[in-house]
């Protein structure tokens, strides 16, 4: 069955609305999340649309002021955060590589290899090591050393979910989906990332439980240090 | 006197401290999970690849819906 294009455009419209909401809630309303995760949520919502927006509300959006720390504590939510962080980088690398290989006219087999390398590269070098280095001691090299195994495991599972979707839908259903100028291409990417997300989720939960990866975090602005402009009371006045 | 820059640095160090964690996993567990993920990836490519021709590119089919027989 080939989906009608109006259905694909409807999905894209929903994804745009969802992305706008998640971006607004993170950057305007100021959900107390780390900046890297805010960007992770925005990217993942571009790819997964209302599914990601729903996950954001259920797992990371602070329900009431001051409750974020407690709200995000359950392991299933931490696993969602870990998966979002991983997939945001991996999917960005894969989609960028898919556009490039399509323009170059590479065969699907080679396309998959380039996409895997690009997904792993962007995920590891940018999202894991570069954006997280401050939390892993401050050194980019140390962050790379600590992040490559978790990133690799997660990438394997993400690709194990996403690649079959791409192969079956592009090569076995509608080959117009190999062209990034068609809505079919972006629909396949969207579905592939979504399937990849849920296939990668269990290993991310396991890695969070084993302290191999971080999940969601809370980042609140620190109160400014008190520089006491009120004159101190003389000790004798207190006695 | 602590400058703003120094305060920021201290905040970042404190923050890093909050998120640093010691893995609680054995080497065997890690190897088993790694093997499982590699197997999943191999199956995820091999099974669909046995059904379609991965040697084709978008340029080969020129806008066709289905690949040529």
PDB file of C-alpha atoms in Angstrom:
ATOM      1  CA  UNK A   1       0.000   0.000   0.000  1.00  0.00           C
ATOM      2  CA  UNK A   2       1.315   3.461  -0.895  1.00  0.00           C
ATOM      3  CA  UNK A   3       0.188   6.205   1.468  1.00  0.00           C
ATOM      4  CA  UNK A   4      -1.491   9.237  -0.121  1.00  0.00           C
ATOM      5  CA  UNK A   5       0.621  12.371  -0.092  1.00  0.00           C
ATOM      6  CA  UNK A   6      -1.953  14.423   1.841  1.00  0.00           C
ATOM      7  CA  UNK A   7      -1.440  12.023   4.742  1.00  0.00           C
ATOM      8  CA  UNK A   8       2.321  12.573   4.639  1.00  0.00           C
ATOM      9  CA  UNK A   9       1.895  16.367   4.536  1.00  0.00           C
ATOM     10  CA  UNK A  10      -0.524  16.173   7.460  1.00  0.00           C
ATOM     11  CA  UNK A  11       2.094  14.297   9.426  1.00  0.00           C
ATOM     12  CA  UNK A  12       4.731  16.914   8.589  1.00  0.00           C
ATOM     13  CA  UNK A  13       2.365  19.681   9.716  1.00  0.00           C
ATOM     14  CA  UNK A  14       1.818  17.880  13.014  1.00  0.00           C
ATOM     15  CA  UNK A  15       5.580  17.432  13.383  1.00  0.00           C
ATOM     16  CA  UNK A  16       6.126  21.164  12.783  1.00  0.00           C
ATOM     17  CA  UNK A  17       3.510  22.097  15.383  1.00  0.00           C
ATOM     18  CA  UNK A  18       4.968  19.624  17.865  1.00  0.00           C
ATOM     19  CA  UNK A  19       8.489  20.937  17.295  1.00  0.00           C
ATOM     20  CA  UNK A  20       7.300  24.494  17.835  1.00  0.00           C
ATOM     21  CA  UNK A  21       5.669  23.514  21.116  1.00  0.00           C
ATOM     22  CA  UNK A  22       8.705  21.597  22.419  1.00  0.00           C
ATOM     23  CA  UNK A  23      11.099  24.401  21.424  1.00  0.00           C
ATOM     24  CA  UNK A  24       8.863  27.014  23.025  1.00  0.00           C
ATOM     25  CA  UNK A  25       8.505  25.043  26.238  1.00  0.00           C
ATOM     26  CA  UNK A  26      12.247  24.435  26.507  1.00  0.00           C
ATOM     27  CA  UNK A  27      13.653  27.776  25.449  1.00  0.00           C
ATOM     28  CA  UNK A  28      10.903  30.284  26.241  1.00  0.00           C
ATOM     29  CA  UNK A  29       9.049  28.793  29.174  1.00  0.00           C
ATOM     30  CA  UNK A  30      12.361  27.448  30.447  1.00  0.00           C
ATOM     31  CA  UNK A  31      11.917  23.805  31.385  1.00  0.00           C
ATOM     32  CA  UNK A  32      14.825  23.238  33.820  1.00  0.00           C
ATOM     33  CA  UNK A  33      16.698  20.781  31.594  1.00  0.00           C
ATOM     34  CA  UNK A  34      20.312  20.823  30.394  1.00  0.00           C
ATOM     35  CA  UNK A  35      20.825  22.734  27.132  1.00  0.00           C
ATOM     36  CA  UNK A  36      22.054  19.667  25.259  1.00  0.00           C
ATOM     37  CA  UNK A  37      18.863  17.826  26.177  1.00  0.00           C
ATOM     38  CA  UNK A  38      16.709  20.777  25.150  1.00  0.00           C
ATOM     39  CA  UNK A  39      18.265  20.591  21.683  1.00  0.00           C
ATOM     40  CA  UNK A  40      17.943  16.822  21.745  1.00  0.00           C
ATOM     41  CA  UNK A  41      14.192  17.109  22.361  1.00  0.00           C
ATOM     42  CA  UNK A  42      13.783  19.667  19.582  1.00  0.00           C
ATOM     43  CA  UNK A  43      15.651  17.522  17.065  1.00  0.00           C
ATOM     44  CA  UNK A  44      13.886  14.330  18.030  1.00  0.00           C
ATOM     45  CA  UNK A  45      10.526  16.095  17.679  1.00  0.00           C
ATOM     46  CA  UNK A  46      11.446  17.220  14.170  1.00  0.00           C
ATOM     47  CA  UNK A  47      11.867  13.544  13.297  1.00  0.00           C
ATOM     48  CA  UNK A  48       9.179  11.908  15.445  1.00  0.00           C
ATOM     49  CA  UNK A  49       6.566  14.656  15.593  1.00  0.00           C
ATOM     50  CA  UNK A  50       3.734  14.301  18.116  1.00  0.00           C
ATOM     51  CA  UNK A  51       5.158  11.007  19.426  1.00  0.00           C
ATOM     52  CA  UNK A  52       8.239  12.842  20.710  1.00  0.00           C
ATOM     53  CA  UNK A  53       6.128  15.730  22.002  1.00  0.00           C
ATOM     54  CA  UNK A  54       4.040  13.249  23.990  1.00  0.00           C
ATOM     55  CA  UNK A  55       7.172  11.607  25.410  1.00  0.00           C
ATOM     56  CA  UNK A  56       8.498  15.050  26.342  1.00  0.00           C
ATOM     57  CA  UNK A  57       5.369  15.932  28.305  1.00  0.00           C
ATOM     58  CA  UNK A  58       5.201  12.548  30.017  1.00  0.00           C
ATOM     59  CA  UNK A  59       8.883  12.256  30.899  1.00  0.00           C
ATOM     60  CA  UNK A  60      10.612  15.628  31.076  1.00  0.00           C
ATOM     61  CA  UNK A  61       8.294  18.628  31.171  1.00  0.00           C
ATOM     62  CA  UNK A  62       8.212  19.982  34.718  1.00  0.00           C
ATOM     63  CA  UNK A  63       4.629  19.451  35.925  1.00  0.00           C
ATOM     64  CA  UNK A  64       4.752  22.161  38.598  1.00  0.00           C
ATOM     65  CA  UNK A  65       7.526  24.568  39.619  1.00  0.00           C
ATOM     66  CA  UNK A  66      10.212  22.859  41.683  1.00  0.00           C
ATOM     67  CA  UNK A  67       9.150  19.291  40.848  1.00  0.00           C
ATOM     68  CA  UNK A  68      11.488  18.503  37.948  1.00  0.00           C
ATOM     69  CA  UNK A  69      14.113  16.713  40.044  1.00  0.00           C
ATOM     70  CA  UNK A  70      11.585  14.290  41.500  1.00  0.00           C
ATOM     71  CA  UNK A  71       9.522  14.010  38.313  1.00  0.00           C
ATOM     72  CA  UNK A  72      12.368  12.755  36.104  1.00  0.00           C
ATOM     73  CA  UNK A  73      13.746  10.258  38.629  1.00  0.00           C
ATOM     74  CA  UNK A  74      12.001   7.015  37.494  1.00  0.00           C
ATOM     75  CA  UNK A  75      14.222   4.739  35.437  1.00  0.00           C
ATOM     76  CA  UNK A  76      11.842   4.610  32.460  1.00  0.00           C
ATOM     77  CA  UNK A  77      12.066   8.395  32.150  1.00  0.00           C
ATOM     78  CA  UNK A  78      15.833   8.351  32.522  1.00  0.00           C
ATOM     79  CA  UNK A  79      15.903   5.759  29.734  1.00  0.00           C
ATOM     80  CA  UNK A  80      13.823   8.059  27.537  1.00  0.00           C
ATOM     81  CA  UNK A  81      16.304  10.884  28.163  1.00  0.00           C
ATOM     82  CA  UNK A  82      19.257   8.679  27.344  1.00  0.00           C
ATOM     83  CA  UNK A  83      17.589   7.508  24.125  1.00  0.00           C
ATOM     84  CA  UNK A  84      16.661  11.054  23.112  1.00  0.00           C
ATOM     85  CA  UNK A  85      20.247  12.167  23.585  1.00  0.00           C
ATOM     86  CA  UNK A  86      21.542   9.257  21.533  1.00  0.00           C
ATOM     87  CA  UNK A  87      18.979   9.326  18.737  1.00  0.00           C
ATOM     88  CA  UNK A  88      19.144  13.096  18.267  1.00  0.00           C
ATOM     89  CA  UNK A  89      22.784  12.803  17.219  1.00  0.00           C
ATOM     90  CA  UNK A  90      22.541   9.494  15.381  1.00  0.00           C
ATOM     91  CA  UNK A  91      19.446  10.435  13.417  1.00  0.00           C
ATOM     92  CA  UNK A  92      20.888  13.789  12.425  1.00  0.00           C
ATOM     93  CA  UNK A  93      23.985  12.062  11.052  1.00  0.00           C
ATOM     94  CA  UNK A  94      21.934   9.395   9.272  1.00  0.00           C
ATOM     95  CA  UNK A  95      19.478  11.815   7.672  1.00  0.00           C
ATOM     96  CA  UNK A  96      22.268  14.153   6.534  1.00  0.00           C
ATOM     97  CA  UNK A  97      24.164  11.205   5.054  1.00  0.00           C
ATOM     98  CA  UNK A  98      21.009   9.869   3.384  1.00  0.00           C
ATOM     99  CA  UNK A  99      20.487  13.206   1.638  1.00  0.00           C
ATOM    100  CA  UNK A 100      24.119  13.297   0.519  1.00  0.00           C
ATOM    101  CA  UNK A 101      24.259   9.698  -0.731  1.00  0.00           C
ATOM    102  CA  UNK A 102      20.995  10.183  -2.561  1.00  0.00           C
ATOM    103  CA  UNK A 103      22.333  13.262  -4.352  1.00  0.00           C
ATOM    104  CA  UNK A 104      25.494  11.322  -5.218  1.00  0.00           C
ATOM    105  CA  UNK A 105      23.407   8.404  -6.490  1.00  0.00           C
ATOM    106  CA  UNK A 106      25.063   5.752  -4.326  1.00  0.00           C
ATOM    107  CA  UNK A 107      23.450   2.297  -4.212  1.00  0.00           C
ATOM    108  CA  UNK A 108      21.376   1.487  -1.129  1.00  0.00           C
ATOM    109  CA  UNK A 109      23.953  -0.987   0.248  1.00  0.00           C
ATOM    110  CA  UNK A 110      26.708   1.635   0.299  1.00  0.00           C
ATOM    111  CA  UNK A 111      24.198   4.206   1.465  1.00  0.00           C
ATOM    112  CA  UNK A 112      23.603   2.183   4.640  1.00  0.00           C
ATOM    113  CA  UNK A 113      27.319   1.968   5.421  1.00  0.00           C
ATOM    114  CA  UNK A 114      27.817   5.728   4.996  1.00  0.00           C
ATOM    115  CA  UNK A 115      24.727   6.427   7.106  1.00  0.00           C
ATOM    116  CA  UNK A 116      25.900   4.152   9.907  1.00  0.00           C
ATOM    117  CA  UNK A 117      29.319   5.828  10.021  1.00  0.00           C
ATOM    118  CA  UNK A 118      27.794   9.323   9.859  1.00  0.00           C
ATOM    119  CA  UNK A 119      25.207   8.547  12.530  1.00  0.00           C
ATOM    120  CA  UNK A 120      27.803   7.098  14.861  1.00  0.00           C
ATOM    121  CA  UNK A 121      30.205   9.947  14.117  1.00  0.00           C
ATOM    122  CA  UNK A 122      27.759  12.772  14.790  1.00  0.00           C
ATOM    123  CA  UNK A 123      26.349  10.984  17.834  1.00  0.00           C
ATOM    124  CA  UNK A 124      29.756  10.328  19.370  1.00  0.00           C
ATOM    125  CA  UNK A 125      31.860  13.308  18.309  1.00  0.00           C
ATOM    126  CA  UNK A 126      29.211  15.977  18.730  1.00  0.00           C
ATOM    127  CA  UNK A 127      26.343  14.933  20.961  1.00  0.00           C
ATOM    128  CA  UNK A 128      28.189  12.653  23.367  1.00  0.00           C
ATOM    129  CA  UNK A 129      31.710  14.013  23.584  1.00  0.00           C
ATOM    130  CA  UNK A 130      31.513  17.690  22.594  1.00  0.00           C
ATOM    131  CA  UNK A 131      28.248  18.613  24.287  1.00  0.00           C
ATOM    132  CA  UNK A 132      28.866  16.463  27.357  1.00  0.00           C
ATOM    133  CA  UNK A 133      32.537  17.071  28.008  1.00  0.00           C
ATOM    134  CA  UNK A 134      31.910  19.483  30.884  1.00  0.00           C
ATOM    135  CA  UNK A 135      29.944  16.800  32.676  1.00  0.00           C
ATOM    136  CA  UNK A 136      32.619  14.198  32.039  1.00  0.00           C
ATOM    137  CA  UNK A 137      35.498  16.063  33.580  1.00  0.00           C
ATOM    138  CA  UNK A 138      36.011  18.852  31.036  1.00  0.00           C
ATOM    139  CA  UNK A 139      38.298  17.048  28.580  1.00  0.00           C
ATOM    140  CA  UNK A 140      37.061  16.201  25.058  1.00  0.00           C
ATOM    141  CA  UNK A 141      39.382  13.205  24.866  1.00  0.00           C
ATOM    142  CA  UNK A 142      38.173  11.834  28.203  1.00  0.00           C
ATOM    143  CA  UNK A 143      34.581  12.357  27.124  1.00  0.00           C
ATOM    144  CA  UNK A 144      35.259  10.426  23.904  1.00  0.00           C
ATOM    145  CA  UNK A 145      36.838   7.571  25.849  1.00  0.00           C
ATOM    146  CA  UNK A 146      33.909   7.363  28.233  1.00  0.00           C
ATOM    147  CA  UNK A 147      31.188   7.707  25.630  1.00  0.00           C
ATOM    148  CA  UNK A 148      32.137   5.522  22.684  1.00  0.00           C
ATOM    149  CA  UNK A 149      30.918   2.168  24.058  1.00  0.00           C
ATOM    150  CA  UNK A 150      27.468   3.419  25.169  1.00  0.00           C
ATOM    151  CA  UNK A 151      27.129   5.354  21.928  1.00  0.00           C
ATOM    152  CA  UNK A 152      28.099   2.315  19.871  1.00  0.00           C
ATOM    153  CA  UNK A 153      25.617  -0.005  21.604  1.00  0.00           C
ATOM    154  CA  UNK A 154      22.820   2.500  21.237  1.00  0.00           C
ATOM    155  CA  UNK A 155      23.710   3.201  17.595  1.00  0.00           C
ATOM    156  CA  UNK A 156      23.659  -0.527  16.801  1.00  0.00           C
ATOM    157  CA  UNK A 157      20.134  -0.859  18.143  1.00  0.00           C
ATOM    158  CA  UNK A 158      18.978   2.354  16.526  1.00  0.00           C
ATOM    159  CA  UNK A 159      20.245   1.162  13.134  1.00  0.00           C
ATOM    160  CA  UNK A 160      18.787  -2.316  13.759  1.00  0.00           C
ATOM    161  CA  UNK A 161      15.390  -0.647  13.929  1.00  0.00           C
ATOM    162  CA  UNK A 162      15.793   2.107  11.349  1.00  0.00           C
ATOM    163  CA  UNK A 163      17.587   0.297   8.517  1.00  0.00           C
ATOM    164  CA  UNK A 164      14.946  -2.410   7.905  1.00  0.00           C
ATOM    165  CA  UNK A 165      12.298   0.313   7.693  1.00  0.00           C
ATOM    166  CA  UNK A 166      14.369   2.180   5.125  1.00  0.00           C
ATOM    167  CA  UNK A 167      15.214  -0.932   3.122  1.00  0.00           C
ATOM    168  CA  UNK A 168      11.670  -2.307   2.985  1.00  0.00           C
ATOM    169  CA  UNK A 169       9.908   0.996   2.358  1.00  0.00           C
ATOM    170  CA  UNK A 170      12.423   2.494  -0.063  1.00  0.00           C
ATOM    171  CA  UNK A 171      13.495  -0.593  -1.996  1.00  0.00           C
ATOM    172  CA  UNK A 172      10.452  -2.808  -1.586  1.00  0.00           C
ATOM    173  CA  UNK A 173       7.504  -0.375  -1.615  1.00  0.00           C
ATOM    174  CA  UNK A 174       8.136   2.971  -3.197  1.00  0.00           C
ATOM    175  CA  UNK A 175      11.496   3.827  -4.683  1.00  0.00           C
ATOM    176  CA  UNK A 176      10.567   7.488  -4.984  1.00  0.00           C
ATOM    177  CA  UNK A 177      11.361   7.522  -1.261  1.00  0.00           C
ATOM    178  CA  UNK A 178      15.065   7.465  -2.148  1.00  0.00           C
ATOM    179  CA  UNK A 179      14.821  11.030  -3.400  1.00  0.00           C
ATOM    180  CA  UNK A 180      15.027  13.749  -0.711  1.00  0.00           C
ATOM    181  CA  UNK A 181      12.948  16.038  -2.918  1.00  0.00           C
ATOM    182  CA  UNK A 182       9.895  13.814  -2.352  1.00  0.00           C
ATOM    183  CA  UNK A 183       7.704  13.741   0.779  1.00  0.00           C
ATOM    184  CA  UNK A 184       8.073   9.948   0.745  1.00  0.00           C
ATOM    185  CA  UNK A 185      11.777  10.273   1.633  1.00  0.00           C
ATOM    186  CA  UNK A 186      11.035  12.372   4.719  1.00  0.00           C
ATOM    187  CA  UNK A 187       8.150  10.136   5.737  1.00  0.00           C
ATOM    188  CA  UNK A 188      10.404   7.077   5.613  1.00  0.00           C
ATOM    189  CA  UNK A 189      13.067   8.914   7.619  1.00  0.00           C
ATOM    190  CA  UNK A 190      10.469   9.926  10.194  1.00  0.00           C
ATOM    191  CA  UNK A 191       9.124   6.401  10.559  1.00  0.00           C
ATOM    192  CA  UNK A 192      12.636   4.930  10.563  1.00  0.00           C
ATOM    193  CA  UNK A 193      13.826   7.222  13.365  1.00  0.00           C
ATOM    194  CA  UNK A 194      10.696   6.446  15.378  1.00  0.00           C
ATOM    195  CA  UNK A 195      11.183   2.684  15.059  1.00  0.00           C
ATOM    196  CA  UNK A 196      14.900   3.100  15.774  1.00  0.00           C
ATOM    197  CA  UNK A 197      14.087   5.077  18.905  1.00  0.00           C
ATOM    198  CA  UNK A 198      11.921   2.342  20.402  1.00  0.00           C
ATOM    199  CA  UNK A 199      14.316  -0.443  19.401  1.00  0.00           C
ATOM    200  CA  UNK A 200      17.188   1.456  21.067  1.00  0.00           C
ATOM    201  CA  UNK A 201      15.180   2.243  24.200  1.00  0.00           C
ATOM    202  CA  UNK A 202      15.730  -1.038  26.159  1.00  0.00           C
ATOM    203  CA  UNK A 203      19.519  -0.943  25.850  1.00  0.00           C
ATOM    204  CA  UNK A 204      19.484   2.691  26.943  1.00  0.00           C
ATOM    205  CA  UNK A 205      17.439   1.832  30.031  1.00  0.00           C
ATOM    206  CA  UNK A 206      19.972  -0.897  30.818  1.00  0.00           C
ATOM    207  CA  UNK A 207      22.899   1.489  30.351  1.00  0.00           C
ATOM    208  CA  UNK A 208      21.320   4.117  32.610  1.00  0.00           C
ATOM    209  CA  UNK A 209      20.635   1.480  35.246  1.00  0.00           C
ATOM    210  CA  UNK A 210      24.304   0.445  35.061  1.00  0.00           C
ATOM    211  CA  UNK A 211      25.551   4.060  35.191  1.00  0.00           C
ATOM    212  CA  UNK A 212      27.063   3.755  31.731  1.00  0.00           C
ATOM    213  CA  UNK A 213      24.986   6.678  30.465  1.00  0.00           C
ATOM    214  CA  UNK A 214      23.189   9.667  31.897  1.00  0.00           C
ATOM    215  CA  UNK A 215      19.488  10.175  31.447  1.00  0.00           C
ATOM    216  CA  UNK A 216      17.460  13.314  32.022  1.00  0.00           C
ATOM    217  CA  UNK A 217      18.932  16.084  34.152  1.00  0.00           C
ATOM    218  CA  UNK A 218      17.823  19.173  35.981  1.00  0.00           C
ATOM    219  CA  UNK A 219      19.655  22.439  35.440  1.00  0.00           C
ATOM    220  CA  UNK A 220      18.425  25.403  37.415  1.00  0.00           C
ATOM    221  CA  UNK A 221      20.103  28.778  37.446  1.00  0.00           C
ATOM    222  CA  UNK A 222      22.144  29.087  40.627  1.00  0.00           C
ATOM    223  CA  UNK A 223      21.018  31.848  42.955  1.00  0.00           C
ATOM    224  CA  UNK A 224      23.317  34.841  42.834  1.00  0.00           C
ATOM    225  CA  UNK A 225      25.772  34.975  45.746  1.00  0.00           C
ATOM    226  CA  UNK A 226      24.517  37.209  48.538  1.00  0.00           C
ATOM    227  CA  UNK A 227      26.650  40.336  48.629  1.00  0.00           C
ATOM    228  CA  UNK A 228      24.877  41.780  51.672  1.00  0.00           C
ATOM    229  CA  UNK A 229      24.107  45.405  51.087  1.00  0.00           C
ATOM    230  CA  UNK A 230      22.244  45.465  54.421  1.00  0.00           C
ATOM    231  CA  UNK A 231      24.467  46.815  57.165  1.00  0.00           C
ATOM    232  CA  UNK A 232      25.356  44.204  59.768  1.00  0.00           C
ATOM    233  CA  UNK A 233      23.842  44.639  63.169  1.00  0.00           C
ATOM    234  CA  UNK A 234      26.256  45.226  65.925  1.00  0.00           C
ATOM    235  CA  UNK A 235      26.631  42.132  68.105  1.00  0.00           C
ATOM    236  CA  UNK A 236      25.493  43.951  71.211  1.00  0.00           C
ATOM    237  CA  UNK A 237      22.158  44.780  69.536  1.00  0.00           C
ATOM    238  CA  UNK A 238      21.408  41.065  69.256  1.00  0.00           C
ATOM    239  CA  UNK A 239      22.176  40.235  72.848  1.00  0.00           C
TER     240      UNK A 239
ATOM    241  CA  UNK B   1      37.005  38.211  45.955  1.00  0.00           C
ATOM    242  CA  UNK B   2      35.388  35.704  43.639  1.00  0.00           C
ATOM    243  CA  UNK B   3      34.761  37.012  40.109  1.00  0.00           C
ATOM    244  CA  UNK B   4      31.728  36.105  38.000  1.00  0.00           C
ATOM    245  CA  UNK B   5      33.961  34.002  35.780  1.00  0.00           C
ATOM    246  CA  UNK B   6      35.260  32.050  38.764  1.00  0.00           C
ATOM    247  CA  UNK B   7      31.745  31.553  40.089  1.00  0.00           C
ATOM    248  CA  UNK B   8      30.696  30.133  36.709  1.00  0.00           C
ATOM    249  CA  UNK B   9      33.667  27.800  36.770  1.00  0.00           C
ATOM    250  CA  UNK B  10      32.810  26.591  40.248  1.00  0.00           C
ATOM    251  CA  UNK B  11      29.190  26.035  39.183  1.00  0.00           C
ATOM    252  CA  UNK B  12      30.338  23.963  36.235  1.00  0.00           C
ATOM    253  CA  UNK B  13      32.621  21.860  38.390  1.00  0.00           C
ATOM    254  CA  UNK B  14      29.839  21.330  40.920  1.00  0.00           C
ATOM    255  CA  UNK B  15      27.520  20.421  38.106  1.00  0.00           C
ATOM    256  CA  UNK B  16      29.981  17.960  36.611  1.00  0.00           C
ATOM    257  CA  UNK B  17      30.327  16.375  40.000  1.00  0.00           C
ATOM    258  CA  UNK B  18      26.589  15.831  40.223  1.00  0.00           C
ATOM    259  CA  UNK B  19      26.541  13.940  36.924  1.00  0.00           C
ATOM    260  CA  UNK B  20      29.719  11.888  37.203  1.00  0.00           C
ATOM    261  CA  UNK B  21      28.966   8.274  37.975  1.00  0.00           C
ATOM    262  CA  UNK B  22      30.813   5.021  38.395  1.00  0.00           C
ATOM    263  CA  UNK B  23      29.589   2.225  36.097  1.00  0.00           C
ATOM    264  CA  UNK B  24      28.247  -0.820  37.928  1.00  0.00           C
ATOM    265  CA  UNK B  25      28.637  -3.373  35.172  1.00  0.00           C
ATOM    266  CA  UNK B  26      30.895  -6.398  34.766  1.00  0.00           C
ATOM    267  CA  UNK B  27      33.006  -6.937  31.672  1.00  0.00           C
ATOM    268  CA  UNK B  28      31.042 -10.119  30.898  1.00  0.00           C
ATOM    269  CA  UNK B  29      27.709  -8.278  31.014  1.00  0.00           C
ATOM    270  CA  UNK B  30      29.069  -5.595  28.729  1.00  0.00           C
ATOM    271  CA  UNK B  31      30.408  -8.152  26.245  1.00  0.00           C
ATOM    272  CA  UNK B  32      27.087 -10.039  26.172  1.00  0.00           C
ATOM    273  CA  UNK B  33      25.077  -6.872  25.529  1.00  0.00           C
ATOM    274  CA  UNK B  34      27.561  -5.745  22.876  1.00  0.00           C
ATOM    275  CA  UNK B  35      27.271  -9.078  21.056  1.00  0.00           C
ATOM    276  CA  UNK B  36      23.470  -8.865  21.195  1.00  0.00           C
ATOM    277  CA  UNK B  37      23.435  -5.382  19.691  1.00  0.00           C
ATOM    278  CA  UNK B  38      25.816  -6.412  16.903  1.00  0.00           C
ATOM    279  CA  UNK B  39      23.625  -9.447  16.169  1.00  0.00           C
ATOM    280  CA  UNK B  40      20.516  -7.276  16.096  1.00  0.00           C
ATOM    281  CA  UNK B  41      22.196  -4.905  13.654  1.00  0.00           C
ATOM    282  CA  UNK B  42      23.415  -7.768  11.437  1.00  0.00           C
ATOM    283  CA  UNK B  43      19.931  -9.330  11.333  1.00  0.00           C
ATOM    284  CA  UNK B  44      18.324  -5.936  10.791  1.00  0.00           C
ATOM    285  CA  UNK B  45      20.326  -5.532   7.605  1.00  0.00           C
ATOM    286  CA  UNK B  46      20.705  -9.137   6.409  1.00  0.00           C
ATOM    287  CA  UNK B  47      17.020 -10.112   6.542  1.00  0.00           C
ATOM    288  CA  UNK B  48      15.638  -7.201   4.523  1.00  0.00           C
ATOM    289  CA  UNK B  49      18.681  -7.271   2.245  1.00  0.00           C
ATOM    290  CA  UNK B  50      17.783 -10.847   1.260  1.00  0.00           C
ATOM    291  CA  UNK B  51      14.433  -9.573  -0.071  1.00  0.00           C
ATOM    292  CA  UNK B  52      15.501  -6.566  -2.148  1.00  0.00           C
ATOM    293  CA  UNK B  53      18.315  -5.457  -4.429  1.00  0.00           C
ATOM    294  CA  UNK B  54      20.601  -3.177  -2.424  1.00  0.00           C
ATOM    295  CA  UNK B  55      22.719  -2.519  -5.503  1.00  0.00           C
ATOM    296  CA  UNK B  56      20.139  -0.060  -6.860  1.00  0.00           C
ATOM    297  CA  UNK B  57      20.205   3.664  -6.249  1.00  0.00           C
ATOM    298  CA  UNK B  58      17.554   6.343  -6.663  1.00  0.00           C
ATOM    299  CA  UNK B  59      19.229   7.420  -9.914  1.00  0.00           C
ATOM    300  CA  UNK B  60      18.816   3.917 -11.377  1.00  0.00           C
ATOM    301  CA  UNK B  61      15.044   3.968 -11.161  1.00  0.00           C
ATOM    302  CA  UNK B  62      14.362   7.529 -12.241  1.00  0.00           C
ATOM    303  CA  UNK B  63      11.237   8.248 -10.226  1.00  0.00           C
ATOM    304  CA  UNK B  64       9.621   4.814 -10.571  1.00  0.00           C
ATOM    305  CA  UNK B  65       7.475   3.600  -7.695  1.00  0.00           C
ATOM    306  CA  UNK B  66       8.753   0.014  -7.811  1.00  0.00           C
ATOM    307  CA  UNK B  67      12.144  -1.311  -8.889  1.00  0.00           C
ATOM    308  CA  UNK B  68      12.398  -2.869 -12.354  1.00  0.00           C
ATOM    309  CA  UNK B  69      11.883  -6.646 -12.486  1.00  0.00           C
TER     310      UNK B  69
END
